[in-house]
Amino acid sequence: MTITDVARAAGVSVATVSKVINGRYGVAASTSEKVMEVVTRLGYESSLVASSLRRRRTDVIGILVAEFEPFATELLKGVSAAVAGTGYDVLAYSGSVSGGNRVGWERRSLSRLAGTLIDGAVIVTPTVVFPTASVPVVAIDPHTGPTGPTTIDSDNVGGARAATRHLLELGHRRIGHVRGRTDLESAHRRERGYREALAEAGIPFDPDLVRDGGYRAATTTQAARELLELPDRPTAIFAANDLSAIRTVEVARELGLRVPQDLSVVGFDNIPEASTCEPPLTTVAQPLQQMGADAVRMLLDLLDGKEREQHVHMPARLVVRRSSGPAPAR
């Protein structure tokens, strides 16, 4: 269906149809009503690219993610709620990260979308800094922390410290850590919180109790197995995100260990799967949906030229469930 088809069915010129669908003046109300009736009946939609070239805006904001995993989908729920009633549509776009090529995916994505398909972007866990961009950008959980463009994150250090303190209070002294992605500041901050809690308790940091999980279940499999097959294995593991924690529980079960009787496990994020796995996962809750919603509001303010704080830091809280318990007697 083309704009010419609409003009022919409405008995008006293409120029008149263009004025009506773009909200420009110079068309009688009765004619405008007739054109819109035909547009609705025929199901005509103007091209986003063509519209952006004419109006220099698309009324679409992009949500750019490396992949659609539970962390990103929870953020998207908040994005959807915040966009309702604003007049903007949302384009959720997953950058190409095949072959392990993670760094720079957001630059490639922005170059494809900015200016012709989207007016601005919320970028989730970007791996590069955007000192300048062709459209306004808000970054959620950026790899450098609160620097560069407008950013939003949660208390990664405090949350990790609370998770580790919880295990210490249960009597655990050999506490392992499954790290997150080494290219993201959030992973470094969560390890920092883990180390700080150990230091507060007078427990020396043991590098043998730390493995890389990369925030991914597949990578965590080997990391968890290495920790749990140590001659003096940990009695508890703090994983840098829930996907890693859930996989750690599964590996423990494969090795004949009971959670939490033989091994306590704590995660980070509080994705929906954390409360439905068995046993339900003790974790650190980030306000993911609120982070997504606030990121959209920040972006809309930037698009409207409004000034606001550049960096938003949100709280994180410990949620205790059944995957953590007293340290086993040895």
Coordinates of C-alpha atoms in Angstrom, one line a residue:
M1 CA 0.0 0.0 0.0
T2 CA 1.5 3.3 -1.1
I3 CA 0.6 7.0 -0.5
T4 CA -0.5 7.1 -4.2
D5 CA -3.1 4.4 -3.4
V6 CA -4.4 6.4 -0.5
A7 CA -4.6 9.6 -2.6
R8 CA -6.5 7.8 -5.4
A9 CA -9.0 6.2 -2.9
A10 CA -9.6 9.5 -1.1
G11 CA -9.9 11.5 -4.4
V12 CA -7.2 13.9 -3.4
S13 CA -3.6 14.7 -4.4
V14 CA -0.5 12.9 -3.0
A15 CA 0.6 16.3 -1.5
T16 CA -2.7 16.5 0.4
V17 CA -2.3 13.0 1.9
S18 CA 1.3 13.9 2.9
K19 CA 0.1 17.0 4.7
V20 CA -2.6 15.1 6.6
I21 CA -0.4 12.2 7.8
N22 CA 2.4 14.6 8.8
G23 CA 0.1 16.9 10.6
R24 CA 0.8 20.0 8.5
Y25 CA -1.6 22.9 8.0
G26 CA -3.6 23.8 4.9
V27 CA -6.1 21.0 4.7
A28 CA -9.8 21.3 5.4
A29 CA -11.0 19.3 8.4
S30 CA -13.5 17.4 6.3
T31 CA -10.8 16.4 3.8
S32 CA -8.4 15.5 6.6
E33 CA -11.0 13.3 8.2
K34 CA -11.7 11.6 4.8
V35 CA -8.0 10.9 4.2
M36 CA -7.5 9.4 7.7
E37 CA -10.6 7.2 7.2
V38 CA -8.9 5.8 4.0
V39 CA -5.6 5.5 5.7
T40 CA -7.2 3.4 8.5
R41 CA -9.2 1.3 6.0
L42 CA -6.3 0.5 3.7
G43 CA -3.8 0.1 6.6
Y44 CA -1.3 2.5 5.1
E45 CA 1.8 3.3 7.1
S46 CA 4.4 5.8 5.9
S47 CA 8.0 4.7 5.8
L48 CA 10.1 5.5 8.9
V49 CA 13.1 6.3 6.7
A50 CA 11.1 8.6 4.4
S51 CA 9.4 10.3 7.3
S52 CA 12.7 10.9 9.0
L53 CA 14.1 12.5 5.9
R54 CA 11.2 14.8 5.6
R55 CA 10.7 15.7 9.3
R56 CA 14.2 15.0 10.6
R57 CA 12.6 12.8 13.3
T58 CA 10.9 9.4 13.6
D59 CA 9.2 9.5 17.0
V60 CA 11.0 6.2 17.7
I61 CA 13.5 5.5 20.4
G62 CA 15.9 2.6 20.2
I63 CA 16.8 0.1 22.9
L64 CA 20.1 -1.4 22.0
V65 CA 21.2 -4.6 23.7
A66 CA 23.9 -7.1 23.0
E67 CA 21.4 -10.0 23.2
F68 CA 17.9 -10.6 24.5
E69 CA 18.6 -12.3 27.9
P70 CA 16.7 -12.0 31.2
F71 CA 18.5 -8.9 32.4
A72 CA 17.7 -7.0 29.2
T73 CA 14.1 -8.3 29.0
E74 CA 13.4 -7.0 32.5
L75 CA 14.7 -3.6 31.5
L76 CA 12.5 -3.7 28.5
K77 CA 9.4 -4.1 30.6
G78 CA 10.2 -0.9 32.4
V79 CA 10.9 0.8 29.0
S80 CA 7.5 -0.3 27.7
A81 CA 5.7 1.1 30.7
A82 CA 7.5 4.5 30.6
V83 CA 6.9 5.0 26.8
A84 CA 3.2 4.5 27.1
G85 CA 1.4 7.8 26.3
T86 CA 4.5 9.7 25.2
G87 CA 3.8 9.5 21.5
Y88 CA 7.0 7.5 20.9
D89 CA 7.4 4.0 19.6
V90 CA 10.2 1.6 20.7
L91 CA 12.6 -0.3 18.5
A92 CA 14.4 -3.0 20.4
Y93 CA 17.5 -4.0 18.6
S94 CA 20.1 -6.7 19.3
G95 CA 23.6 -5.9 18.2
S96 CA 25.6 -8.6 16.3
V97 CA 27.9 -10.3 18.7
S98 CA 28.5 -13.6 16.8
G99 CA 31.9 -15.1 17.0
G100 CA 32.6 -13.5 20.4
N101 CA 32.9 -10.0 18.8
R102 CA 31.4 -8.1 21.7
V103 CA 33.4 -4.8 21.8
G104 CA 32.0 -2.1 19.6
W105 CA 28.6 -3.7 18.9
E106 CA 26.9 -0.5 20.0
R107 CA 28.8 1.7 17.6
R108 CA 27.8 -0.5 14.7
S109 CA 24.2 -0.5 15.9
L110 CA 24.0 3.2 16.3
S111 CA 25.5 3.8 12.8
R112 CA 22.8 1.7 11.3
L113 CA 19.8 3.2 13.2
A114 CA 20.6 6.8 14.3
G115 CA 19.0 9.6 12.4
T116 CA 16.9 7.5 10.0
L117 CA 15.2 5.0 12.3
I118 CA 15.5 6.3 15.8
D119 CA 15.7 9.8 17.4
G120 CA 17.7 8.6 20.5
A121 CA 18.9 5.4 22.1
V122 CA 19.1 3.6 25.4
I123 CA 22.1 1.3 25.3
V124 CA 22.3 -1.6 27.7
T125 CA 25.8 -2.5 29.0
P126 CA 27.8 -0.7 26.3
T127 CA 31.4 -1.8 26.0
V128 CA 32.7 1.5 24.7
V129 CA 32.4 5.2 25.7
F130 CA 30.4 7.6 23.6
P131 CA 32.0 11.0 24.0
T132 CA 29.8 12.1 21.1
A133 CA 26.9 10.5 19.2
S134 CA 24.7 11.6 16.4
V135 CA 21.6 11.2 18.6
P136 CA 21.1 11.5 22.4
V137 CA 22.2 8.4 24.3
V138 CA 21.5 7.0 27.8
A139 CA 23.7 4.1 28.9
I140 CA 22.5 1.5 31.4
D141 CA 25.3 -0.3 33.3
P142 CA 28.1 1.1 31.1
H143 CA 31.5 -0.6 31.1
T144 CA 33.3 2.4 32.5
G145 CA 30.7 3.2 35.2
P146 CA 29.3 6.7 35.6
T147 CA 31.4 8.5 33.1
G148 CA 30.9 9.8 29.5
P149 CA 27.3 10.2 28.4
T150 CA 24.2 10.1 30.6
T151 CA 24.2 6.9 32.6
I152 CA 22.2 4.8 35.0
D153 CA 23.4 1.9 37.2
S154 CA 22.8 0.3 40.6
D155 CA 25.0 -0.1 43.7
N156 CA 27.1 -3.0 42.5
V157 CA 29.7 -2.6 45.3
G158 CA 27.2 -2.4 48.1
G159 CA 25.1 -5.2 46.7
A160 CA 28.0 -7.6 46.4
R161 CA 29.2 -6.6 49.9
A162 CA 25.8 -7.4 51.3
A163 CA 25.7 -10.8 49.5
T164 CA 29.1 -11.8 50.9
R165 CA 28.3 -10.5 54.4
H166 CA 25.2 -12.6 54.3
L167 CA 27.3 -15.7 53.7
L168 CA 29.8 -14.7 56.3
E169 CA 27.0 -14.3 58.9
L170 CA 25.9 -17.8 58.1
G171 CA 29.3 -19.0 59.2
H172 CA 31.0 -19.5 55.7
R173 CA 34.7 -18.8 55.5
R174 CA 35.6 -20.3 52.2
I175 CA 33.5 -18.3 49.8
G176 CA 34.1 -18.6 46.1
H177 CA 33.2 -16.0 43.5
V178 CA 32.1 -16.5 39.9
R179 CA 33.1 -13.2 38.1
G180 CA 31.0 -11.4 35.5
R181 CA 32.2 -10.0 32.2
T182 CA 35.7 -8.6 32.5
D183 CA 34.9 -5.8 30.0
L184 CA 32.2 -4.4 32.2
E185 CA 32.7 -2.1 35.3
S186 CA 29.8 -3.8 37.1
A187 CA 31.7 -7.0 37.2
H188 CA 34.8 -5.3 38.7
R189 CA 32.6 -3.5 41.2
R190 CA 30.9 -6.7 42.3
E191 CA 34.2 -8.4 42.8
R192 CA 35.3 -5.4 44.8
G193 CA 32.3 -5.7 47.1
Y194 CA 33.1 -9.4 47.6
R195 CA 36.7 -8.6 48.5
E196 CA 35.8 -5.7 50.8
A197 CA 33.4 -8.0 52.8
L198 CA 36.1 -10.6 53.2
A199 CA 38.6 -8.0 54.4
E200 CA 36.1 -6.6 56.9
A201 CA 35.8 -10.2 58.3
G202 CA 39.6 -10.6 58.5
I203 CA 39.6 -13.3 55.8
P204 CA 42.5 -13.0 53.2
F205 CA 41.5 -12.9 49.6
D206 CA 42.2 -16.3 47.9
P207 CA 42.6 -16.0 44.1
D208 CA 42.1 -19.8 43.9
L209 CA 38.5 -19.3 44.9
V210 CA 37.7 -16.9 42.0
R211 CA 36.8 -18.0 38.4
D212 CA 35.4 -16.2 35.3
G213 CA 31.8 -16.8 34.5
G214 CA 31.3 -13.9 32.1
Y215 CA 27.6 -13.4 33.2
R216 CA 26.7 -16.4 31.0
A217 CA 25.4 -19.9 32.0
A218 CA 27.6 -21.6 29.4
T219 CA 30.8 -20.0 30.6
T220 CA 29.9 -20.6 34.3
T221 CA 29.7 -24.4 33.8
Q222 CA 33.5 -24.9 33.8
A223 CA 34.1 -22.1 36.4
A224 CA 31.7 -23.7 38.9
R225 CA 33.0 -27.2 38.3
E226 CA 36.6 -26.0 38.9
L227 CA 35.6 -24.4 42.2
L228 CA 33.6 -27.4 43.4
E229 CA 36.2 -29.9 42.5
L230 CA 39.0 -28.2 44.5
P231 CA 40.5 -30.4 47.3
D232 CA 39.3 -27.8 49.8
R233 CA 36.2 -26.6 47.9
P234 CA 34.2 -23.5 49.0
T235 CA 31.2 -24.0 51.1
A236 CA 29.5 -21.0 49.5
I237 CA 29.7 -19.2 46.1
F238 CA 28.7 -15.6 45.3
A239 CA 28.0 -15.4 41.5
A240 CA 28.1 -12.1 39.8
N241 CA 24.7 -12.6 38.2
D242 CA 21.7 -14.9 38.6
L243 CA 22.3 -16.8 35.3
S244 CA 25.7 -17.8 36.7
A245 CA 24.3 -18.6 40.1
I246 CA 21.5 -20.8 38.8
R247 CA 24.0 -22.7 36.6
T248 CA 26.3 -23.1 39.7
V249 CA 23.4 -24.7 41.5
E250 CA 22.9 -27.1 38.6
V251 CA 26.6 -28.0 38.5
A252 CA 26.6 -28.6 42.3
R253 CA 23.6 -31.0 41.9
E254 CA 25.4 -32.8 39.0
L255 CA 28.4 -33.3 41.4
G256 CA 26.1 -34.7 44.1
L257 CA 26.1 -31.6 46.3
R258 CA 23.0 -30.4 48.0
V259 CA 22.0 -26.7 48.0
P260 CA 22.1 -25.2 50.6
Q261 CA 23.1 -28.1 52.9
D262 CA 26.5 -28.7 51.3
L263 CA 26.8 -25.4 49.3
S264 CA 25.2 -22.0 49.6
V265 CA 24.8 -19.9 46.4
V266 CA 23.9 -16.2 46.1
G267 CA 23.4 -14.4 42.8
F268 CA 22.8 -10.8 41.6
D269 CA 20.0 -9.1 39.6
N270 CA 16.8 -10.8 40.8
I271 CA 15.6 -11.8 37.4
P272 CA 12.2 -13.7 37.4
E273 CA 14.0 -17.1 37.2
A274 CA 15.7 -16.5 40.5
S275 CA 12.4 -17.0 42.4
T276 CA 11.2 -20.0 40.3
C277 CA 14.4 -22.1 40.3
E278 CA 14.9 -24.9 42.8
P279 CA 15.8 -24.0 45.4
P280 CA 14.7 -20.4 45.0
L281 CA 17.8 -18.2 44.7
T282 CA 19.1 -15.8 47.3
T283 CA 20.2 -12.8 45.3
V284 CA 20.8 -9.1 45.2
A285 CA 17.9 -7.3 43.6
Q286 CA 18.5 -4.5 41.1
P287 CA 15.4 -2.4 40.3
L288 CA 15.6 -3.5 36.7
Q289 CA 12.2 -2.3 35.5
Q290 CA 12.7 1.0 37.2
M291 CA 16.1 1.4 35.7
G292 CA 14.6 0.8 32.2
A293 CA 11.8 3.3 32.9
D294 CA 14.1 5.9 34.3
A295 CA 16.5 5.5 31.3
V296 CA 13.6 6.3 29.0
R297 CA 12.6 9.4 31.0
M298 CA 16.2 10.6 30.9
L299 CA 16.3 10.1 27.2
L300 CA 13.0 11.9 26.6
D301 CA 14.3 14.8 28.6
L302 CA 17.4 14.9 26.4
L303 CA 15.3 14.9 23.3
D304 CA 13.2 17.8 24.7
G305 CA 16.4 19.8 25.5
K306 CA 15.8 19.6 29.3
E307 CA 18.6 19.6 31.7
R308 CA 18.8 16.9 34.3
E309 CA 21.4 15.0 36.4
Q310 CA 23.8 13.2 34.2
H311 CA 24.4 10.1 36.3
V312 CA 21.7 8.1 38.3
H313 CA 22.8 5.6 40.9
M314 CA 20.1 3.3 42.2
P315 CA 20.1 1.1 45.3
A316 CA 20.5 -2.7 45.4
R317 CA 19.1 -4.9 48.2
L318 CA 19.6 -8.4 49.4
V319 CA 16.7 -10.9 48.9
V320 CA 17.1 -14.0 51.0
R321 CA 15.6 -17.2 49.7
R322 CA 16.4 -20.9 50.2
S323 CA 19.7 -21.3 48.3
S324 CA 21.7 -20.0 51.2
G325 CA 22.1 -21.6 54.6
P326 CA 24.4 -22.3 57.5
A327 CA 27.9 -23.4 56.7
P328 CA 28.2 -27.2 56.9
A329 CA 30.3 -28.7 59.7
R330 CA 33.7 -29.9 58.6

